[in-house]
Each structure stands twice: as structure tokens, then as C-alpha cells.
Short mmCIF file of C-alpha atoms and ligand atoms in Angstrom, two decimals:
data_model
loop_
_atom_site.label_atom_id
_atom_site.label_comp_id
_atom_site.label_asym_id
_atom_site.label_seq_id
_atom_site.Cartn_x
_atom_site.Cartn_y
_atom_site.Cartn_z
CA MET E 14 44.29 -73.99 6.49
CA LEU E 15 45.57 -74.41 2.93
CA GLY E 16 47.24 -71.43 1.32
CA ARG E 17 46.48 -69.02 4.13
CA LYS E 18 49.86 -68.87 5.85
CA LYS E 19 51.19 -66.36 3.34
CA ARG E 20 48.18 -64.13 3.76
CA ASN E 21 48.51 -63.43 7.47
CA ASP E 22 49.85 -59.92 6.96
CA ASP E 23 47.16 -59.09 4.44
CA GLU E 24 44.38 -60.57 6.56
CA ALA E 25 45.32 -58.32 9.41
CA GLY E 26 45.83 -55.38 7.10
CA ASP E 27 44.09 -54.03 4.03
CA LEU E 28 40.72 -54.85 2.52
CA GLU E 29 42.26 -56.25 -0.66
CA GLY E 30 44.16 -58.80 1.42
CA ARG E 31 41.00 -59.77 3.29
CA ILE E 32 39.04 -60.25 0.06
CA VAL E 33 41.79 -62.54 -1.24
CA ALA E 34 41.82 -64.49 2.03
CA TRP E 35 38.00 -64.93 1.95
CA ARG E 36 38.16 -66.05 -1.65
CA ARG E 37 40.88 -68.61 -0.86
CA HIS E 38 38.94 -70.01 2.07
CA LEU E 39 35.81 -70.40 -0.07
CA HIS E 40 37.85 -71.82 -2.93
CA ALA E 41 39.30 -74.55 -0.70
CA HIS E 42 35.83 -75.42 0.69
CA PRO E 43 33.43 -75.51 -2.26
CA GLU E 44 29.82 -76.72 -1.92
CA LEU E 45 27.30 -77.84 -4.52
CA SER E 46 24.07 -76.05 -5.43
CA TYR E 47 21.50 -75.99 -2.59
CA GLU E 48 24.15 -77.49 -0.26
CA GLU E 49 26.05 -74.27 0.47
CA HIS E 50 25.57 -74.52 4.27
CA GLU E 51 29.15 -73.80 5.40
CA THR E 52 29.53 -71.13 2.74
CA THR E 53 26.37 -69.44 4.04
CA ASP E 54 27.65 -69.70 7.64
CA TYR E 55 30.96 -68.16 6.57
CA VAL E 56 29.29 -65.25 4.76
CA GLU E 57 26.86 -64.72 7.63
CA ALA E 58 29.71 -64.53 10.17
CA ARG E 59 31.57 -61.88 8.12
CA LEU E 60 28.40 -59.79 7.77
CA ARG E 61 27.58 -60.06 11.49
CA ASP E 62 31.17 -58.91 12.24
CA LEU E 63 30.23 -55.74 10.33
CA GLY E 64 27.16 -55.25 12.53
CA LEU E 65 24.72 -56.25 9.78
CA LYS E 66 21.69 -58.51 10.20
CA PRO E 67 21.69 -61.10 7.41
CA ARG E 68 18.55 -63.15 6.76
CA ARG E 69 18.90 -66.71 5.48
CA PHE E 70 16.68 -67.90 2.69
CA GLU E 71 13.99 -70.34 3.80
CA LEU E 72 15.26 -72.85 1.25
CA GLY E 73 18.16 -73.46 3.65
CA THR E 74 21.20 -71.91 1.98
CA GLY E 75 22.11 -68.42 0.84
CA LEU E 76 21.05 -65.18 2.50
CA TRP E 77 20.22 -61.56 1.96
CA CYS E 78 21.21 -58.58 3.99
CA ASP E 79 20.29 -54.90 3.97
CA VAL E 80 22.95 -52.24 4.44
CA PRO E 81 21.21 -49.13 5.79
CA ALA E 82 21.57 -45.77 4.08
CA ALA E 83 23.59 -42.95 5.61
CA LYS E 84 21.81 -40.93 8.32
CA GLY E 85 19.39 -38.48 6.77
CA ALA E 86 19.30 -40.25 3.38
CA ALA E 87 15.93 -41.32 1.97
CA ALA E 88 15.06 -44.99 2.37
CA THR E 89 14.04 -45.21 -1.28
CA ASP E 90 15.79 -46.03 -4.57
CA VAL E 91 17.19 -49.29 -3.19
CA VAL E 92 20.09 -50.92 -5.05
CA GLY E 93 20.57 -54.69 -5.11
CA LEU E 94 23.95 -56.39 -5.50
CA ARG E 95 24.06 -60.12 -6.14
CA ALA E 96 26.75 -62.78 -5.82
CA ASP E 97 26.23 -66.48 -6.54
CA ILE E 98 27.88 -68.82 -4.02
CA ASP E 99 27.75 -72.39 -5.39
CA ALA E 100 30.45 -74.62 -6.89
CA LEU E 101 30.39 -77.29 -9.61
CA PRO E 102 30.35 -81.11 -9.45
CA MET E 103 33.79 -81.57 -10.98
CA ASP E 104 37.42 -82.00 -9.91
CA GLU E 105 39.85 -79.11 -9.97
CA ASP E 106 43.25 -79.33 -11.65
CA SER E 107 44.60 -75.82 -11.10
CA GLY E 108 47.83 -76.50 -9.22
CA LEU E 109 46.84 -73.85 -6.64
CA ASP E 110 47.99 -74.38 -3.07
CA PHE E 111 44.48 -73.48 -1.90
CA ALA E 112 42.77 -75.83 -4.39
CA SER E 113 39.53 -77.61 -3.48
CA THR E 114 39.76 -79.92 -0.48
CA VAL E 115 36.49 -81.61 -1.48
CA GLU E 116 36.67 -84.46 -3.95
CA GLY E 117 34.47 -83.97 -7.00
CA VAL E 118 33.51 -80.37 -6.13
CA SER E 119 35.31 -77.19 -7.18
CA HIS E 120 34.89 -73.46 -7.77
CA THR E 121 35.62 -73.51 -11.49
CA CYS E 122 33.08 -70.80 -12.32
CA GLY E 123 34.60 -68.16 -10.04
CA HIS E 124 31.64 -67.89 -7.65
CA ASP E 125 34.15 -67.92 -4.75
CA GLY E 126 35.48 -64.65 -6.19
CA HIS E 127 31.95 -63.24 -6.63
CA THR E 128 31.16 -63.99 -2.98
CA ALA E 129 34.42 -62.47 -1.69
CA MET E 130 33.95 -59.32 -3.81
CA LEU E 131 30.45 -58.76 -2.43
CA LEU E 132 31.77 -59.21 1.12
CA GLY E 133 34.40 -56.59 0.28
CA ALA E 134 31.71 -54.22 -1.01
CA ALA E 135 29.72 -54.81 2.20
CA GLU E 136 32.70 -53.68 4.24
CA MET E 137 33.10 -50.52 2.14
CA LEU E 138 29.38 -49.72 2.38
CA VAL E 139 29.36 -50.13 6.15
CA ALA E 140 32.55 -48.05 6.60
CA ASP E 141 31.10 -45.21 4.52
CA PRO E 142 27.30 -45.55 4.45
CA PRO E 143 25.74 -45.12 0.99
CA PRO E 144 23.14 -42.49 0.01
CA ARG E 145 20.48 -45.20 -0.30
CA PRO E 146 19.76 -48.63 1.22
CA VAL E 147 21.63 -51.49 -0.43
CA ARG E 148 20.47 -55.09 -0.50
CA LEU E 149 23.19 -57.74 -0.70
CA ILE E 150 22.02 -61.07 -2.11
CA PHE E 151 24.25 -64.12 -1.62
CA GLN E 152 22.37 -66.51 -3.85
CA PRO E 153 22.60 -70.31 -3.89
CA ALA E 154 22.37 -72.73 -6.80
CA GLU E 155 23.15 -70.64 -9.88
CA GLU E 156 24.49 -73.77 -11.59
CA THR E 157 21.09 -75.49 -11.73
CA MET E 158 18.11 -75.19 -14.05
CA PRO E 159 16.01 -73.06 -13.64
CA GLY E 160 18.37 -71.73 -10.94
CA GLY E 161 18.37 -70.62 -7.29
CA ALA E 162 17.60 -67.04 -8.33
CA LEU E 163 14.02 -68.11 -8.97
CA ASP E 164 13.71 -69.32 -5.35
CA CYS E 165 15.22 -66.06 -4.09
CA VAL E 166 12.80 -63.96 -6.14
CA ARG E 167 9.88 -66.05 -4.82
CA GLU E 168 11.10 -65.40 -1.27
CA GLY E 169 10.97 -61.66 -1.93
CA ALA E 170 14.69 -60.94 -2.35
CA VAL E 171 14.07 -58.09 -4.80
CA GLU E 172 10.85 -56.71 -3.35
CA GLY E 173 11.37 -52.99 -2.92
CA VAL E 174 14.63 -53.07 -4.88
CA ASP E 175 14.82 -50.57 -7.74
CA ARG E 176 17.76 -51.93 -9.72
CA ILE E 177 20.28 -54.73 -9.41
CA LEU E 178 23.82 -55.51 -10.53
CA ALA E 179 25.90 -58.68 -10.75
CA LEU E 180 29.45 -59.31 -11.91
CA HIS E 181 30.72 -62.51 -13.48
CA CYS E 182 34.38 -63.44 -13.90
CA ASP E 183 35.48 -63.43 -17.53
CA PRO E 184 38.69 -65.42 -18.06
CA HIS E 185 38.98 -64.20 -21.67
CA ARG E 186 39.25 -60.54 -20.68
CA LYS E 187 42.26 -58.89 -19.06
CA VAL E 188 42.25 -57.66 -15.47
CA GLY E 189 41.37 -53.97 -15.54
CA GLU E 190 38.68 -54.32 -18.20
CA VAL E 191 34.97 -54.89 -17.67
CA GLY E 192 32.42 -55.71 -20.37
CA VAL E 193 29.35 -53.48 -20.14
CA THR E 194 26.59 -53.62 -22.75
CA ALA E 195 22.92 -52.69 -22.83
CA GLY E 196 20.50 -55.33 -24.15
CA GLY E 197 20.84 -59.12 -24.27
CA ILE E 198 23.96 -60.46 -22.57
CA THR E 199 23.22 -64.17 -22.04
CA SER E 200 20.83 -66.62 -23.72
CA SER E 201 17.84 -68.63 -22.62
CA ASN E 202 17.84 -72.37 -22.20
CA ALA E 203 15.36 -75.21 -21.97
CA LYS E 204 15.92 -78.95 -21.50
CA LEU E 205 14.25 -81.48 -23.78
CA ARG E 206 13.78 -85.16 -23.00
CA LEU E 207 11.96 -87.18 -25.63
CA ARG E 208 10.91 -90.75 -24.94
CA VAL E 209 9.67 -92.85 -27.86
CA THR E 210 7.99 -96.26 -27.43
CA GLY E 211 6.68 -98.87 -29.86
CA ALA E 212 6.34 -102.58 -30.56
CA GLY E 213 9.86 -103.87 -31.16
CA GLY E 214 10.70 -106.95 -33.16
CA HIS E 215 12.86 -108.50 -35.89
CA THR E 216 14.81 -106.12 -38.13
CA ALA E 217 13.84 -108.34 -41.06
CA ARG E 218 10.21 -107.29 -40.58
CA PRO E 219 10.24 -103.59 -39.59
CA HIS E 220 6.77 -103.17 -41.10
CA GLU E 221 5.41 -105.37 -38.30
CA THR E 222 7.00 -103.14 -35.64
CA GLN E 223 7.03 -99.49 -34.75
CA ASP E 224 10.69 -98.68 -35.39
CA VAL E 225 11.69 -96.36 -32.54
CA VAL E 226 15.31 -96.11 -33.77
CA HIS E 227 14.24 -94.70 -37.12
CA ALA E 228 11.69 -92.46 -35.45
CA LEU E 229 14.31 -91.07 -33.03
CA ALA E 230 16.74 -90.45 -35.89
CA THR E 231 14.05 -88.62 -37.83
CA VAL E 232 13.24 -86.36 -34.88
CA ALA E 233 16.94 -85.84 -34.08
CA ALA E 234 17.65 -84.56 -37.57
CA GLY E 235 14.25 -83.08 -38.34
CA LEU E 236 13.50 -80.96 -35.27
CA PRO E 237 16.54 -78.64 -35.59
CA ALA E 238 15.73 -78.33 -39.30
CA VAL E 239 12.08 -77.37 -38.62
CA LEU E 240 13.18 -74.79 -36.04
CA SER E 241 15.66 -73.29 -38.52
CA ARG E 242 12.73 -72.63 -40.89
CA ARG E 243 10.03 -71.64 -38.42
CA VAL E 244 12.03 -69.42 -36.02
CA ASP E 245 13.70 -66.19 -37.16
CA PRO E 246 17.40 -67.08 -37.68
CA ARG E 247 18.38 -63.68 -36.25
CA SER E 248 17.10 -64.87 -32.86
CA GLY E 249 20.16 -67.08 -32.33
CA THR E 250 18.02 -70.13 -31.56
CA VAL E 251 19.84 -73.46 -31.50
CA LEU E 252 18.75 -76.97 -30.54
CA THR E 253 21.59 -79.39 -29.79
CA TRP E 254 21.21 -83.01 -28.73
CA GLY E 255 23.42 -84.23 -25.91
CA ALA E 256 22.50 -87.91 -26.00
CA ILE E 257 20.56 -90.44 -28.06
CA SER E 258 19.94 -93.95 -26.85
CA ALA E 259 17.98 -97.03 -27.95
CA GLY E 260 18.58 -100.76 -28.27
CA GLY E 261 21.31 -103.00 -26.96
CA GLU E 262 24.02 -105.01 -28.70
CA ALA E 263 21.96 -106.92 -31.25
CA PRO E 264 22.07 -105.60 -34.81
CA ASN E 265 18.90 -107.53 -35.71
CA VAL E 266 16.53 -106.44 -32.93
CA ILE E 267 14.29 -103.39 -33.09
CA PRO E 268 13.99 -102.13 -29.48
CA ASP E 269 10.73 -101.06 -27.90
CA SER E 270 11.90 -97.71 -26.51
CA GLY E 271 14.49 -95.01 -26.92
CA GLU E 272 15.38 -91.57 -25.69
CA LEU E 273 16.77 -88.28 -26.95
CA ILE E 274 17.93 -85.43 -24.66
CA GLY E 275 19.22 -81.99 -25.49
CA THR E 276 19.05 -78.25 -24.88
CA LEU E 277 17.31 -75.47 -26.75
CA ARG E 278 18.88 -72.02 -26.43
CA SER E 279 17.91 -68.65 -27.77
CA ALA E 280 19.25 -65.11 -27.61
CA ASP E 281 15.67 -63.86 -27.97
CA ARG E 282 13.32 -63.58 -25.00
CA ASP E 283 10.17 -63.95 -27.13
CA VAL E 284 11.44 -67.24 -28.57
CA TRP E 285 12.16 -68.49 -25.04
CA ALA E 286 8.61 -67.62 -24.00
CA GLU E 287 6.76 -68.86 -27.09
CA VAL E 288 8.61 -71.72 -28.80
CA GLU E 289 7.42 -74.72 -26.73
CA PRO E 290 4.14 -75.35 -28.65
CA LEU E 291 6.04 -75.34 -31.96
CA VAL E 292 8.54 -77.89 -30.59
CA ARG E 293 5.68 -80.14 -29.43
CA GLU E 294 3.86 -79.85 -32.76
CA ALA E 295 7.01 -80.64 -34.77
CA VAL E 296 7.93 -83.65 -32.59
CA ASP E 297 4.42 -85.09 -32.90
CA GLN E 298 4.29 -84.62 -36.65
CA LEU E 299 7.81 -85.90 -37.32
CA ALA E 300 7.11 -89.07 -35.32
CA ALA E 301 3.48 -89.60 -36.39
CA PRO E 302 4.08 -91.73 -39.54
CA TYR E 303 5.96 -94.32 -37.46
CA GLY E 304 2.99 -94.95 -35.19
CA VAL E 305 5.21 -94.73 -32.10
CA GLY E 306 4.24 -93.35 -28.72
CA VAL E 307 5.91 -90.01 -27.98
CA GLU E 308 6.40 -88.35 -24.63
CA LEU E 309 8.18 -84.99 -24.53
CA GLU E 310 9.37 -83.49 -21.26
CA TYR E 311 10.06 -79.81 -21.88
CA THR E 312 11.75 -78.12 -18.90
CA GLN E 313 11.74 -74.38 -19.26
CA GLY E 314 15.04 -72.83 -18.16
CA VAL E 315 16.13 -69.25 -17.72
CA PRO E 316 15.22 -66.43 -20.08
CA PRO E 317 18.10 -64.35 -21.50
CA VAL E 318 19.55 -61.67 -19.23
CA VAL E 319 18.62 -58.36 -20.84
CA ASN E 320 20.64 -55.45 -19.47
CA ASP E 321 18.54 -52.35 -18.88
CA ASP E 322 19.80 -49.26 -20.79
CA GLU E 323 19.89 -46.94 -17.81
CA CYS E 324 21.48 -49.55 -15.52
CA ALA E 325 24.14 -50.29 -18.16
CA ASP E 326 24.87 -46.57 -18.28
CA LEU E 327 25.19 -46.35 -14.51
CA ALA E 328 27.38 -49.46 -14.47
CA ALA E 329 29.68 -47.97 -17.12
CA ARG E 330 30.04 -44.90 -14.90
CA ALA E 331 30.80 -47.11 -11.90
CA VAL E 332 33.45 -49.05 -13.83
CA GLU E 333 34.95 -45.81 -15.13
CA SER E 334 35.20 -44.39 -11.62
CA VAL E 335 37.26 -47.42 -10.58
CA LEU E 336 39.28 -48.29 -13.70
CA GLY E 337 39.14 -45.18 -15.88
CA PRO E 338 37.48 -44.94 -19.31
CA GLU E 339 39.83 -47.59 -20.75
CA GLY E 340 38.36 -50.06 -18.24
CA VAL E 341 34.95 -50.08 -19.96
CA GLY E 342 34.79 -52.59 -22.81
CA PRO E 343 32.00 -54.07 -24.94
CA ALA E 344 30.47 -57.45 -24.10
CA GLU E 345 28.96 -59.89 -26.58
CA GLN E 346 25.80 -61.82 -25.85
CA SER E 347 26.84 -65.34 -24.88
CA SER E 348 24.90 -68.49 -25.77
CA GLY E 349 25.16 -69.66 -22.17
CA GLY E 350 22.37 -69.24 -19.61
CA GLU E 351 22.51 -67.31 -16.31
CA ASP E 352 19.80 -67.31 -13.65
CA PHE E 353 20.40 -63.60 -12.92
CA ALA E 354 17.68 -63.32 -15.58
CA TRP E 355 15.03 -64.09 -12.94
CA TYR E 356 15.89 -60.79 -11.24
CA THR E 357 15.89 -58.81 -14.49
CA GLU E 358 12.46 -60.28 -15.26
CA GLU E 359 11.25 -58.42 -12.14
CA ILE E 360 13.32 -55.22 -11.98
CA PRO E 361 15.85 -53.37 -14.18
CA GLY E 362 19.35 -54.77 -13.86
CA VAL E 363 22.76 -55.14 -15.39
CA TYR E 364 25.18 -58.05 -15.63
CA LEU E 365 28.86 -57.25 -16.15
CA ARG E 366 31.83 -59.32 -17.31
CA LEU E 367 34.82 -58.73 -15.05
CA GLY E 368 38.22 -59.36 -16.65
CA VAL E 369 40.19 -61.92 -14.57
CA TRP E 370 42.87 -62.97 -17.10
CA ASP E 371 46.38 -61.94 -16.07
CA GLY E 372 47.31 -61.29 -19.72
CA GLU E 373 50.22 -63.75 -19.67
CA SER E 374 49.13 -67.27 -18.70
CA ASP E 375 47.30 -69.47 -21.16
CA GLU E 376 43.64 -68.47 -21.13
CA THR E 377 41.48 -70.99 -19.28
CA ASP E 378 37.72 -71.29 -19.51
CA LEU E 379 34.89 -71.32 -17.00
CA HIS E 380 33.85 -74.86 -15.99
CA HIS E 381 37.35 -76.10 -16.91
CA PRO E 382 39.36 -78.04 -14.29
CA GLY E 383 42.28 -75.66 -14.81
CA PHE E 384 40.23 -72.44 -14.49
CA LEU E 385 42.30 -69.60 -13.00
CA LEU E 386 41.44 -66.08 -11.98
CA ASP E 387 43.93 -63.32 -11.25
CA GLU E 388 43.13 -62.15 -7.72
CA ALA E 389 44.15 -58.59 -8.65
CA ALA E 390 40.67 -58.37 -10.24
CA LEU E 391 38.85 -58.93 -6.95
CA ILE E 392 39.38 -55.49 -5.44
CA HIS E 393 38.27 -53.94 -8.75
CA GLY E 394 35.04 -55.92 -8.59
CA ALA E 395 34.38 -54.96 -4.97
CA ARG E 396 34.95 -51.27 -5.75
CA ILE E 397 32.64 -51.44 -8.80
CA LEU E 398 29.85 -52.98 -6.69
CA ASP E 399 30.36 -50.25 -4.08
CA ALA E 400 30.45 -47.47 -6.70
CA PHE E 401 27.27 -48.68 -8.44
CA ALA E 402 25.41 -48.56 -5.12
CA ARG E 403 26.40 -44.93 -4.62
CA LEU E 404 25.44 -43.61 -8.06
CA ASP E 405 22.28 -41.58 -8.53
CA ARG E 406 20.03 -42.26 -11.49
CA SER E 407 20.46 -39.64 -14.25
CA GLY E 408 21.21 -36.82 -11.83
CA ASP E 409 18.10 -37.57 -9.80
CA ALA E 410 18.99 -38.74 -6.30
CA ARG E 411 15.37 -39.13 -5.18
CA PRO E 412 13.21 -40.27 -8.06
CA ALA E 413 9.49 -40.13 -7.47
CA GLY E 414 7.77 -43.49 -7.04
ZN1 LIG Q 2 29.02 -71.64 -14.24
ZN1 LIG Q 3 29.06 -68.75 -13.02
#
């Protein structure tokens, strides 16, 4: 197996070595969203080795697994820990000797590391049972819209869970530092697909046609402008088009249809929930004078992840217990989306940014073919997950209700 020869000593020995070996195996065998069958088998086998009883999601991939509390501990105040397990549809160009063995699929978002860290935490929690039950969620399909988390929530993954934590690799932060912030930490997204139709014709006589090209251009420029005046600019709302298409090669033919696709993001949960009618109204009114037919497909994506104050506090304590006070850093709200939001819509939660940059190499980015993570970060992550599960809320080990 690629890259595993060197790890034999570690695999037989310490937990850190095992986490690295699991991560390398997963890295070499990435699977796309909703197709994580072998990954799920691999995780399930490790958990069964620990004597746990994982339960696969009905959707076919991913699983959840309860770690029982220590003998005599109350079966309340359940903590959830979540790892995402899917890879991306892209080639890897990392130069690693355990690089992806699957053409066109690679772990360039670090979910292999997330999975291995949660397996490491499972081992720690079984070796030294926690003061409360812990639910481990190995979730499929984070890289889709609206995301596998929504399926997991619908299947009851967080029923009875009081709070939840997830870590994400941050390649712009040094190993040994973790970003912890209360409030918004990621942004919402929605996908827009606008199809415009009309009677095409000769460009010499546009008045006898319904000019879809001009109509599309008007909406492309006008809709972001309308939103900038109708939505509070402090909400960090941005509409960006990814593609515009209409017509063929002829400069003198007005086509009869065209399309515009893009994404609408916001740092504000209320905007995510309420902006769709405004978008529809603006599209209709911008296109109306052209007499064209307009069909807007608005696919609602994830809301922003909003870190709960108390959970962020607990997480900072967990990070501090592993890395010291200098390990706790601030984290800015990103404009990217993250389906962990579907859990935090249901229960309080916190999403952390785990530093994986070695401090020397050129910084790489997530979703980049050359993405690298320093494996020294993995044991930190596993210990933080374990520590968070052991912490009592505000000095109250058995909260009522
Ligand atoms: Zn990603
Ligand atoms: Zn990711």
C-alpha cells in the first residue's frame, strides 16, 4: 500500500502513528460525495475493533456511533463530534508518496485528516470513558449543495445530542494554533440558474425580436446592483455569476434562449432565509421591458454556521488544555459555505479552524491540487475532540433538561 511501509513502527505503536496511517490510507483512496462506501467500511472496521457498534446512514454511506459514558455517569448532556469523509472531483498534484490512487478524485479539503482525527478521538474515549455519552458522526457529502449533513439530520443523527463540535483544516494557520470564535464563522450560499427565452431573429431588426442577449446582460449587471441597494451592505451579501451563455458564432443572429448561472452568498442568516422573493422580483422587473420569458431556478444552500457562545467558550477551554493559551486564536467569518450549519440549525455547536500549515512551506489552499497538511496537527485535533467531549458546561456536569 502506498506510503505505508515507513509507518509500520508507528502503526504498531502509538496513537499518533495510527492516526497518520489511517489518514494516509484514506488519502490514497478518496471517494466522491455519496459514494464513500469503502471509506465507510474502513471507518466501521476501526470502530468495531474498539468494541463500538456503528450504525450506517440509510442513504448508503457514512455512519454514526455512540461511545457510552463511564460507569455511573448520567446518560444525559450528550456531546456530538462530527467529521466529514468525502473527497473532491479533481486531480491531486501534491508530490506525496501516498497521493490519490484514483484518477480525478482527491482529498484536497483535508477530510481524510478530519476522519482520522475523529477515529483517534474514538480510541481515546473508549480507552478512558467520558463523563457523558458521545456521538461520533462520520458524515458523507459535505462538498455538495445543500450537503450530506441535511440527510444526517433528517435521519436523526443529532436527536438527543446537546451540543456538537467539528474541526476543519486551515492551511493558512500554523500547526499548534486553532481559530475559535463565537458567532458567524462561514457564510450561506444559494445557486441561481436563470433561463431567458424569446423570439430570435435578425440583429438588423431587434425590435421585431425579444433580445435575450440584451435581457441577460441587463439582469447580469442589474441584479447585483439591486441587491447592493436593497440588502444591508453590512450583511456581507454578494451575488457572483459563474457563467453566461447565449447564441452561437453568428454576429448577426439574435438567439432564442440564453442562460445565466451564479451563486449568492451572505454572512447573515436572515438574508439567507429571506432574500429569495427579492431576487425573483428584481429578475422579473429587470427583464420585463424586453418581453422575454424568464425562468429562475433558485436552489437554497446552507445557512451560515453560527458558533454558539457557550460552545465556543468550551471549545477554547478544550484547545487550551491541549495547546496552551497561545494555541487559541481568532477566526474570521469566511465567505465559503459549510454544511455543518444544518447541525447548528438544530442544536448549539461550534466549528473550529485547525492550523495545518508547517510554517515553512509555501502556503497552499483548500481545493487546490497541491494542498498539503502537516500531519503533526492530527494528534492535536484528536485530543481537542476528546477534550471537548469531557468538558462540563459552565461548572454544571448535570444540567437539568
Ligand atoms: Zn471543501
Ligand atoms: Zn472541507
